[in-house]
Coordinates of C-alpha atoms and ligand atoms in Angstrom, one line a residue:
X1 CA 0.2 0.1 0.0
X2 CA 0.7 3.6 0.0
X3 CA 3.8 4.5 2.3
X4 CA 1.8 5.2 5.8
X5 CA 1.5 8.6 6.5
X6 CA 4.0 9.9 8.9
X7 CA 1.1 9.9 11.9
X8 CA 1.0 6.3 11.6
X9 CA 3.9 6.1 13.7
X10 CA 3.8 9.5 15.6
X11 CA 3.2 9.8 19.4
X12 CA 1.3 13.2 19.8
X13 CA 2.0 14.7 23.2
X14 CA -1.1 17.1 24.6
X15 CA -0.1 20.8 26.2
X16 CA -2.9 22.2 28.3
X17 CA -0.9 25.5 28.5
X18 CA -2.3 27.2 31.5
X19 CA -1.0 24.7 33.6
X20 CA 2.1 23.7 31.9
X21 CA 4.8 26.4 32.4
X22 CA 4.3 29.6 33.6
X23 CA 7.3 31.9 32.8
X24 CA 6.4 35.7 33.7
X25 CA 5.4 34.4 37.2
X26 CA 1.5 35.6 36.6
X27 CA 0.9 32.0 37.9
X28 CA -0.8 31.2 34.1
X29 CA 1.1 29.1 32.2
X30 CA 2.1 30.7 28.9
X31 CA 4.4 30.2 25.4
X32 CA 7.3 30.7 27.1
X33 CA 7.3 27.9 29.4
X34 CA 6.3 25.6 26.6
X35 CA 9.6 27.1 25.3
X36 CA 11.8 26.3 28.0
X37 CA 10.4 22.8 27.9
X38 CA 10.9 21.7 24.2
X39 CA 13.9 20.2 25.1
X40 CA 12.3 17.8 27.7
X41 CA 9.3 17.0 24.8
X42 CA 12.3 16.0 22.4
X43 CA 13.7 14.0 25.2
X44 CA 10.6 11.8 25.6
X45 CA 10.7 11.6 21.7
X46 CA 7.1 12.8 20.8
X47 CA 6.7 14.0 17.2
X48 CA 4.1 16.6 18.0
X49 CA 2.4 18.8 20.5
X50 CA -1.2 19.5 20.3
X51 CA -2.1 22.8 22.3
X52 CA -5.2 23.6 24.1
X53 CA -6.4 27.1 22.9
X54 CA -3.9 30.1 23.4
X55 CA -5.8 32.4 21.4
X56 CA -7.6 35.6 23.1
X57 CA -10.5 34.6 25.3
X58 CA -12.3 35.9 28.5
X59 CA -11.6 32.2 30.0
X60 CA -15.2 30.9 31.1
X61 CA -14.0 28.0 29.3
X62 CA -9.9 28.2 29.9
X63 CA -9.8 29.3 26.4
X64 CA -12.3 27.1 24.6
X65 CA -14.6 30.6 24.1
X66 CA -12.8 32.4 21.7
X67 CA -13.0 36.4 21.0
X68 CA -10.3 36.4 18.2
X69 CA -9.2 33.5 16.0
X70 CA -6.3 35.3 14.9
X71 CA -4.3 36.5 17.6
X72 CA -2.6 34.7 20.8
X73 CA -4.1 36.2 24.2
X74 CA -1.8 38.4 26.2
X75 CA -1.8 35.9 29.2
X76 CA 0.1 33.1 27.1
X77 CA 2.1 35.7 25.3
X78 CA 2.1 37.4 21.5
X79 CA 1.9 35.9 17.7
X80 CA 5.7 36.9 18.1
X81 CA 6.3 34.5 20.5
X82 CA 4.2 31.6 18.7
X83 CA 6.2 32.3 15.6
X84 CA 9.6 31.5 17.9
X85 CA 7.9 28.3 19.7
X86 CA 6.9 27.2 15.8
X87 CA 10.2 27.9 14.5
X88 CA 11.7 26.4 17.9
X89 CA 9.9 23.2 17.6
X90 CA 10.5 22.6 14.2
X91 CA 13.9 23.0 15.0
X92 CA 13.8 19.8 17.2
X93 CA 11.7 18.2 14.5
X94 CA 8.5 18.7 16.7
X95 CA 5.0 19.5 14.8
X96 CA 2.8 22.2 16.5
X97 CA -1.1 21.5 16.2
X98 CA -3.6 23.9 17.2
X99 CA -6.8 23.4 19.2
X100 CA -9.9 24.1 16.1
X101 CA -12.8 25.6 18.3
X102 CA -15.6 26.5 15.4
X103 CA -18.7 24.8 16.9
X104 CA -18.9 27.9 19.4
X105 CA -17.2 31.6 19.8
X106 CA -16.8 33.6 22.7
X107 CA -19.8 35.7 23.3
X108 CA -17.5 38.7 22.8
X109 CA -16.5 37.7 20.0
X110 CA -17.2 40.5 17.5
X111 CA -19.2 38.0 15.0
X112 CA -21.9 37.4 17.7
X113 CA -21.5 41.3 19.1
X114 CA -22.7 42.2 15.8
X115 CA -25.1 39.0 15.2
X116 CA -27.1 39.9 18.9
X117 CA -27.1 43.9 17.8
X118 CA -30.5 43.3 15.8
X119 CA -32.6 40.9 14.0
X120 CA -31.6 42.8 11.0
X121 CA -28.0 42.5 11.4
X122 CA -25.9 40.9 8.4
X123 CA -24.5 38.5 11.2
X124 CA -27.9 37.4 12.8
X125 CA -27.6 34.2 10.9
X126 CA -24.3 33.2 12.1
X127 CA -25.5 31.9 15.1
X128 CA -28.9 30.4 16.1
X129 CA -31.6 32.7 17.3
X130 CA -35.2 31.3 17.8
X131 CA -37.7 32.9 19.3
X132 CA -39.2 32.0 22.9
X133 CA -41.9 28.9 23.1
X134 CA -45.4 29.9 23.6
X135 CA -45.0 29.9 27.3
X136 CA -42.2 32.3 26.8
X137 CA -39.7 29.6 27.5
X138 CA -36.6 28.3 25.8
X139 CA -37.4 27.1 22.0
X140 CA -36.8 23.5 23.2
X141 CA -35.8 21.3 25.8
X142 CA -32.1 20.7 24.6
X143 CA -29.5 21.1 28.1
X144 CA -25.9 22.4 27.9
X145 CA -23.1 20.0 28.8
X146 CA -22.2 22.4 31.6
X147 CA -25.8 22.2 33.3
X148 CA -29.0 24.4 32.2
X149 CA -30.8 24.7 29.6
X150 CA -28.9 24.9 26.1
X151 CA -30.6 28.5 25.3
X152 CA -30.5 32.0 26.8
X153 CA -32.7 34.8 26.6
X154 CA -31.0 38.1 24.7
X155 CA -32.9 41.0 25.9
X156 CA -31.1 43.1 23.3
X157 CA -33.5 41.5 20.6
X158 CA -36.4 39.4 22.9
X159 CA -34.9 35.7 21.1
X160 CA -33.0 33.4 22.8
X161 CA -29.5 31.9 21.6
X162 CA -28.1 28.3 21.4
X163 CA -25.3 27.0 23.3
X164 CA -24.2 23.6 23.5
X165 CA -21.6 24.6 26.3
X166 CA -21.8 27.6 28.5
X167 CA -24.2 30.8 27.9
X168 CA -20.6 32.6 27.0
X169 CA -20.1 29.6 24.2
X170 CA -23.0 30.8 21.7
X171 CA -23.1 27.9 18.4
X172 CA -22.1 29.0 15.4
X173 CA -24.6 28.4 12.4
X174 CA -22.8 25.8 9.9
X175 CA -26.0 25.9 8.0
X176 CA -24.5 29.6 6.4
X177 CA -22.0 29.4 4.1
X178 CA -20.6 32.8 5.2
X179 CA -19.7 31.1 8.6
X180 CA -18.0 28.6 6.6
X181 CA -15.7 30.6 4.6
X182 CA -15.0 32.7 7.5
X183 CA -13.5 29.4 9.0
X184 CA -11.9 28.2 6.3
X185 CA -10.0 31.2 6.0
X186 CA -8.9 31.4 9.5
X187 CA -7.6 27.9 8.7
X188 CA -5.9 28.5 5.7
X189 CA -3.8 31.5 8.0
X190 CA -2.7 29.4 10.5
X191 CA -1.7 26.9 7.6
X192 CA 0.1 29.7 6.2
X193 CA 2.1 30.6 9.4
X194 CA 3.2 27.1 9.3
X195 CA 0.7 25.1 12.2
X196 CA 1.0 21.5 11.1
X197 CA -2.8 20.6 11.8
X198 CA -5.8 21.0 13.8
X199 CA -7.4 18.9 16.9
X200 CA -10.7 20.0 16.3
X201 CA -13.1 20.5 19.1
X202 CA -16.4 19.0 18.8
X203 CA -16.7 19.3 15.7
X204 CA -19.6 16.9 15.0
X205 CA -21.7 19.4 16.6
X206 CA -21.2 21.7 14.1
X207 CA -24.1 19.8 12.1
X208 CA -27.2 20.3 13.5
X209 CA -30.2 18.3 13.0
X210 CA -31.6 21.5 12.1
X211 CA -35.1 19.5 12.6
X212 CA -34.4 19.0 16.2
X213 CA -33.7 22.6 16.8
X214 CA -37.3 23.7 15.5
X215 CA -38.6 20.7 16.6
X216 CA -40.9 19.8 19.9
X217 CA -39.3 19.8 23.4
X218 CA -37.6 16.5 22.8
X219 CA -36.9 14.4 25.6
X220 CA -34.5 15.7 27.8
X221 CA -31.1 14.1 26.0
X222 CA -33.0 15.0 22.9
X223 CA -30.7 12.6 21.2
X224 CA -27.0 13.5 19.7
X225 CA -27.3 17.2 18.5
X226 CA -25.1 15.5 15.2
X227 CA -26.6 15.7 11.8
X228 CA -25.5 14.1 8.6
X229 CA -24.5 16.8 6.7
X230 CA -21.4 17.0 8.9
X231 CA -19.7 14.8 6.3
X232 CA -20.4 17.6 3.5
X233 CA -19.1 20.0 6.0
X234 CA -15.7 18.1 6.4
X235 CA -15.0 16.9 2.8
X236 CA -15.8 21.2 2.1
X237 CA -13.5 21.9 4.7
X238 CA -10.6 19.3 3.3
X239 CA -11.2 20.9 -0.2
X240 CA -11.2 24.6 0.8
X241 CA -8.0 24.1 3.4
X242 CA -6.0 21.3 3.0
X243 CA -6.2 19.9 -0.1
X244 CA -3.5 21.4 -2.3
X245 CA -1.0 21.2 0.7
X246 CA 0.9 17.9 0.4
X247 CA -1.3 15.9 2.7
X248 CA 1.2 16.4 5.7
X249 CA -1.1 18.2 8.1
X250 CA -2.9 16.0 11.0
X251 CA -6.3 16.5 11.5
X252 CA -8.0 14.8 14.6
X253 CA -11.9 15.8 15.2
X254 CA -13.3 15.3 18.7
X255 CA -16.7 13.5 18.3
X256 CA -18.5 13.0 21.6
X257 CA -21.0 9.9 20.8
X258 CA -20.0 8.9 17.8
X259 CA -19.8 4.9 17.0
X260 CA -17.6 2.9 15.1
X261 CA -19.4 2.9 11.5
X262 CA -19.5 6.8 12.0
X263 CA -15.8 6.9 12.5
X264 CA -15.0 4.9 9.3
X265 CA -16.9 7.5 7.3
X266 CA -15.2 10.1 9.1
X267 CA -11.4 8.7 8.7
X268 CA -11.6 6.9 5.5
X269 CA -8.8 8.4 3.6
X270 CA -10.8 8.2 0.4
X271 CA -13.5 10.7 1.7
X272 CA -10.9 13.2 2.8
X273 CA -12.7 14.1 6.0
X274 CA -10.3 13.5 8.7
X275 CA -7.1 11.9 10.0
X276 CA -8.5 10.2 12.8
X277 CA -11.3 11.1 16.0
X278 CA -11.1 11.1 19.2
X279 CA -14.2 9.1 20.9
X280 CA -15.5 8.4 23.6
X281 CA -16.9 5.1 24.0
X282 CA -14.2 3.9 26.4
X283 CA -14.2 6.5 28.8
X284 CA -17.9 6.1 29.4
X285 CA -18.0 2.9 30.9
X286 CA -17.7 3.8 34.6
X287 CA -19.9 6.7 33.8
X288 CA -23.9 6.7 34.9
X289 CA -26.6 9.4 34.4
X290 CA -24.3 11.4 34.3
X291 CA -20.0 11.9 33.9
X292 CA -19.9 12.7 38.2
X293 CA -21.7 9.5 39.0
X294 CA -19.3 7.1 38.6
X295 CA -19.8 3.0 38.0
X296 CA -17.1 0.8 38.8
X297 CA -15.0 -0.5 35.5
X298 CA -15.1 -3.9 34.1
X299 CA -12.4 -4.6 32.4
X300 CA -14.1 -7.3 30.0
X301 CA -16.2 -4.1 28.9
X302 CA -13.4 -2.1 28.7
X303 CA -11.5 -4.7 26.1
X304 CA -14.8 -5.0 24.4
X305 CA -14.8 -1.6 23.6
X306 CA -11.7 -0.4 22.8
X307 CA -10.9 -3.9 20.8
X308 CA -14.6 -3.2 19.1
X309 CA -12.9 0.1 17.6
X310 CA -9.8 -1.9 16.6
X311 CA -11.6 -4.0 14.3
X312 CA -13.9 -1.5 13.0
X313 CA -10.8 0.3 11.9
X314 CA -8.6 -2.2 11.0
X315 CA -9.3 -2.1 7.0
X316 CA -10.6 1.3 6.4
X317 CA -9.9 4.3 8.8
X318 CA -7.6 5.3 12.2
X319 CA -7.7 5.0 15.6
X320 CA -6.6 7.7 18.0
X321 CA -5.5 6.1 21.2
X322 CA -6.2 8.3 24.7
X323 CA -7.0 7.2 28.5
X324 CA -6.8 10.7 29.6
X325 CA -6.7 14.4 28.5
X326 CA -8.0 18.3 29.9
X327 CA -11.3 16.7 30.3
X328 CA -11.3 13.1 32.1
X329 CA -9.3 12.3 34.9
X330 CA -6.0 10.9 35.5
X331 CA -5.3 7.8 33.7
X332 CA -3.6 6.1 36.2
X333 CA -6.1 6.9 39.2
X334 CA -9.4 6.0 37.0
X335 CA -7.8 2.8 35.3
X336 CA -4.8 2.1 37.3
X337 CA -3.8 2.3 41.0
X338 CA -2.2 5.3 41.8
X339 CA -1.0 4.5 45.8
X340 CA 0.6 1.0 46.3
X341 CA 1.3 0.4 42.3
X342 CA 1.5 3.6 40.8
X343 CA 4.7 2.7 38.9
X344 CA 3.1 -0.5 38.0
X345 CA -0.2 0.5 36.7
X346 CA 1.0 3.8 34.9
X347 CA 3.5 1.6 33.0
X348 CA 1.0 -1.1 32.2
X349 CA -1.8 1.1 30.6
X350 CA 0.9 3.3 28.5
X351 CA 2.1 -0.5 27.5
X352 CA -1.3 -2.0 26.8
X353 CA -2.4 1.8 25.0
X354 CA 0.7 2.5 22.7
X355 CA 1.2 -1.3 21.6
X356 CA -2.9 -0.8 20.3
X357 CA -3.2 0.4 16.6
X358 CA -3.7 4.1 16.1
X359 CA -1.8 7.0 17.3
X360 CA -1.3 7.6 21.1
X361 CA -1.9 10.8 22.9
X362 CA 0.2 11.6 26.0
X363 CA -1.7 14.3 28.0
X364 CA 0.8 16.1 30.0
X365 CA 2.0 14.5 33.1
X366 CA 0.6 11.3 32.4
X367 CA 4.3 10.1 31.5
X368 CA 5.3 10.7 34.9
X369 CA 2.2 9.3 36.7
X370 CA 0.7 12.6 37.9
X371 CA -2.5 11.9 40.4
X372 CA -5.9 13.1 40.4
X373 CA -6.4 15.9 43.0
X374 CA -8.7 15.3 45.9
X375 CA -9.2 19.4 47.2
X376 CA -11.4 19.8 50.3
X377 CA -13.6 22.4 49.3
X378 CA -15.5 23.1 45.7
X379 CA -13.9 26.6 46.4
X380 CA -10.5 25.0 45.6
X381 CA -11.8 24.0 41.6
X382 CA -11.6 26.3 38.8
X383 CA -13.7 24.1 35.8
X384 CA -16.5 25.7 34.8
X385 CA -18.4 22.1 34.0
X386 CA -17.7 20.9 38.0
X387 CA -18.8 24.4 39.4
X388 CA -22.0 24.3 38.0
X389 CA -23.1 21.0 38.2
X390 CA -21.9 21.5 42.0
X391 CA -24.1 24.2 42.3
X392 CA -27.4 23.2 40.2
X393 CA -26.9 19.6 41.9
X394 CA -26.9 21.0 45.4
X395 CA -29.3 24.1 45.3
X396 CA -31.6 22.5 42.8
X397 CA -31.8 19.1 43.1
X398 CA -30.9 19.3 47.1
X399 CA -27.9 16.7 46.8
X400 CA -25.2 16.4 50.2
X401 CA -22.1 19.0 49.0
X402 CA -20.2 15.8 50.7
X403 CA -21.7 13.4 47.9
X404 CA -21.4 16.0 44.9
X405 CA -18.0 16.6 45.7
X406 CA -17.2 13.4 46.0
X407 CA -18.4 12.9 42.2
X408 CA -15.8 16.1 41.5
X409 CA -13.3 14.2 43.0
X410 CA -13.5 11.3 40.7
X411 CA -14.6 12.7 37.6
X412 CA -13.8 16.6 37.5
X413 CA -11.8 17.9 34.8
X414 CA -9.4 19.6 37.3
X415 CA -7.8 16.5 38.2
X416 CA -6.1 16.9 34.4
X417 CA -6.0 20.8 35.1
X418 CA -3.7 21.3 37.9
X419 CA -0.2 22.3 37.7
X420 CA 2.4 20.4 35.9
X421 CA 4.7 18.6 38.2
X422 CA 8.6 19.7 37.4
X423 CA 9.7 19.2 40.5
X424 CA 9.5 19.4 44.3
X425 CA 10.4 23.5 44.6
X426 CA 7.5 25.8 45.2
X427 CA 4.2 25.2 43.4
X428 CA 5.9 22.4 41.6
X429 CA 8.3 24.5 39.7
X430 CA 5.5 25.2 37.6
X431 CA 5.3 29.1 38.4
X432 CA 7.2 31.4 40.9
X433 CA 3.9 33.4 41.1
X434 CA 0.5 32.0 42.8
X435 CA -0.6 29.3 40.4
X436 CA -4.0 30.2 38.9
X437 CA -5.0 26.7 40.8
X438 CA -3.5 25.0 43.5
X439 CA -1.0 21.9 42.7
X440 CA -1.7 18.6 44.0
X441 CA 0.1 18.3 47.3
X442 CA 1.4 15.0 46.3
X443 CA 3.7 17.1 43.7
X444 CA 7.0 16.7 46.0
X445 CA 7.3 13.0 45.5
X446 CA 5.4 13.2 41.8
X447 CA 7.4 15.3 39.8
X448 CA 9.6 14.9 36.6
X449 CA 13.0 15.1 38.6
X450 CA 11.8 12.4 41.1
X451 CA 10.4 10.3 38.5
X452 CA 13.8 10.4 36.7
X453 CA 16.1 10.0 39.6
X454 CA 14.4 6.4 40.5
X455 CA 15.2 2.8 39.0
X456 CA 11.8 2.9 38.2
X457 CA 10.9 6.1 35.9
X458 CA 7.7 5.8 34.2
X459 CA 8.8 8.6 31.9
X460 CA 11.6 6.3 30.7
X461 CA 9.1 3.7 29.6
X462 CA 7.2 5.8 27.6
X463 CA 10.6 6.8 25.7
X464 CA 11.1 3.2 25.4
X465 CA 7.6 3.2 24.0
X466 CA 8.0 5.8 21.6
X467 CA 11.3 4.9 20.3
X468 CA 9.9 1.4 20.0
X469 CA 7.0 2.7 17.4
X470 CA 9.4 4.5 15.8
X471 CA 11.6 1.6 15.1
X472 CA 9.1 -1.3 14.6
X473 CA 6.2 -1.0 11.8
X474 CA 4.5 -4.1 13.5
X475 CA 3.6 -1.7 16.1
X476 CA 2.5 1.0 14.0
X477 CA 0.8 -0.9 11.4
X478 CA 0.5 -4.8 12.9
X479 CA -3.3 -6.4 12.9
X480 CA -4.6 -6.3 16.2
X481 CA -6.1 -9.7 17.8
X482 CA -7.5 -9.5 21.3
X483 CA -7.0 -12.6 23.2
X484 CA -8.8 -14.0 26.5
X485 CA -11.6 -11.1 26.1
X486 CA -13.9 -12.5 29.2
X487 CA -10.8 -12.9 31.4
X488 CA -11.3 -10.3 34.4
X489 CA -7.8 -9.9 35.1
X490 CA -5.6 -10.6 32.3
X491 CA -5.3 -7.9 29.3
X492 CA -3.9 -9.7 26.4
X493 CA -3.5 -9.2 22.7
X494 CA -1.1 -9.7 19.8
X495 CA 0.2 -7.3 16.7
X496 CA 1.1 -9.5 13.5
X497 CA 2.7 -7.5 10.5
X498 CA 4.1 -10.0 8.0
X499 CA 5.7 -13.0 9.4
X500 CA 6.6 -10.6 12.7
X501 CA 4.2 -11.2 15.8
X502 CA 4.4 -9.2 19.1
X503 CA 2.1 -10.6 22.3
X504 CA 1.1 -8.3 25.4
X505 CA 0.1 -9.8 28.3
X506 CA -1.1 -7.5 31.3
X507 CA -2.3 -8.0 34.9
X508 CA -4.7 -5.2 35.2
X509 CA -5.2 -6.1 38.8
X510 CA -4.2 -5.7 42.1
X511 CA -4.1 -9.3 42.6
X512 CA -1.3 -12.3 41.3
X513 CA -2.5 -13.3 38.5
X514 CA -1.3 -17.0 39.1
X515 CA -0.8 -20.2 37.2
X516 CA 0.3 -20.7 33.8
X517 CA -0.9 -17.7 31.2
X518 CA -3.5 -18.8 29.2
X519 CA -1.4 -17.5 26.4
X520 CA 1.5 -19.3 25.2
X521 CA 4.8 -17.0 25.6
X522 CA 7.5 -19.8 25.5
X523 CA 9.8 -19.0 23.2
X524 CA 9.0 -15.5 22.7
X525 CA 11.5 -12.8 23.5
X526 CA 10.9 -10.3 26.3
X527 CA 10.8 -6.7 24.7
X528 CA 9.9 -5.0 27.4
X529 CA 8.1 -5.4 31.2
X530 CA 7.4 -2.9 34.1
X531 CA 9.0 -5.6 36.7
X532 CA 12.5 -6.2 36.8
X533 CA 13.5 -10.1 35.9
X534 CA 10.2 -12.8 35.1
X535 CA 9.5 -15.1 38.4
X536 CA 7.5 -18.1 36.6
X537 CA 4.4 -18.3 34.9
X538 CA 2.5 -16.0 36.5
X539 CA 2.1 -12.2 36.5
X540 CA 2.6 -9.8 39.6
X541 CA -0.1 -6.9 40.2
X542 CA -0.1 -4.8 37.6
X543 CA 2.9 -6.3 35.9
X544 CA 3.0 -5.9 31.7
X545 CA 5.0 -7.5 29.4
X546 CA 5.9 -7.4 25.9
X547 CA 6.8 -10.3 24.0
X548 CA 7.8 -10.6 20.5
X549 CA 7.6 -14.3 19.5
Ligands
LIG1 O1 -15.4 18.8 25.3 C1 -16.4 18.1 24.6 C2 -17.2 17.7 25.6 O2 -17.4 17.0 25.1 C3 -16.8 18.2 26.7 O3 -18.4 18.4 27.4 C4 -16.0 16.9 27.5 O4 -16.2 15.6 27.0 C5 -17.0 16.8 28.6 O5 -16.0 18.2 29.4 C6 -16.0 15.4 29.5 O6 -17.1 15.0 30.4 C7 -14.7 20.1 24.4 C8 -13.2 20.4 25.1 O7 -12.1 19.7 24.9 C9 -13.8 20.9 26.6 O8 -12.7 21.4 27.4 C10 -14.2 22.2 26.5 O9 -15.0 22.5 27.5 C11 -15.7 21.8 25.3 O10 -15.5 21.1 24.0 C12 -16.4 23.2 24.7 O11 -14.8 23.8 24.1

């Protein structure tokens, strides 16, 4: 087949700039901080960095509410500094992928200011405006992902506008070709500047099922807002932005709620839509009626979900691989044992994930086993999603503050947003000022210096995995086959390319896996393992091994 694209053997590192490194002491991470850490990222060996948004924003949703798409927010730096970061990253062979947030803008964006100014403004139809329902309430029953209705009444013109997220994040109307043209022009401006691609925020929501928007009040969940025209929009975007630029840019679409069969259509190269997507099935298995309602996770259910996506995109399309990001709790706390077996379980999930077929994404701090945080008070939290949920649950549904706080502890997004833990100095070496959110109190023992001082370094384990993907085509392209899907402890699978077969065996539990392994490893060469030496037949708690058979 044609030479596989670079991103099939690449590893992408997600930087959440606000919490990564602060170079000017204002307590918020910035571009200067990222520039200072490029050596660290180069040492890890990653091929690309995805930056969460650094554009001008009132920061209601930490930059996912954009006021100006073609500038840098002063809190992060300037366009000149961005150009310097881009050049320095490229010198080190690291690509820079920007976050494209075009399902919605900030309510302070000029486009929305014009749109809301009058019913006859030329930009009125750039957003979703609707008259009140007969009872004066919102046009339909859609709910915001950040609690409350997805409609807000705007006094200036007496109509409601749609916002799937915060009321400060009005949804753009992609039915309007002028909106699409303006977005494509902005995207071309960034590609002309030299950026290497985009992570596209909730990009499947840009196509709304218009009949749902104008229909009767649907059931509370309203079903996915995604309409079929999404494929037309993404193919048009590809034609207007990426075609003719040499095909080297990375596009990854964040798509809550899509299925494997949707993903085949989105990532089939022949359809020229996106290269890969972030799907949410495996990070929803342990959530009940809402994300803060944590349920026990079944390993067989996780294995079934991930192997369904491996099988579904085996012949056409491509998977992204992630277990955490800036919206999810820390993987070692959610999927591992972040106390007695932090090193073992962090490295087990790293090996398991990176040996799947797809492009792995490392979220800042995952490479040193950073854990969830448990602040004593809701006042220590910053995330609009958690704060709105807490207020609604306690004030409107009369839930006990302690019970609601427990849900924020387990599933809240701030678990991923406490400052990156560089060293044991004040504020984990993140800032010389007061951090915008407190550092996790466990930073003295969990930081990039402490991790690499020890024999058992999670960082060095990730380095080995990244190098393996760069060296071995079987890691990037080998066919995936799950073994023992029903086993409650064992996560085992093979990867095969030509006459080369790799085998992963992992004991994803606190209990030893005794007795002969249900898969035959005799004759296999141990390529990588997270315990020193092998002791006989079974697997120790959270022990993971990679064999070449
Ligand atoms: O998140 C999309 C999304 O679905 C979020 O609701 C996320 O899945 C949820 O918080 C997980 O519990 C994207 C961005 O990643 C997120 O940071 C933004 O807040 C959101 O879109 C709006 O831009």
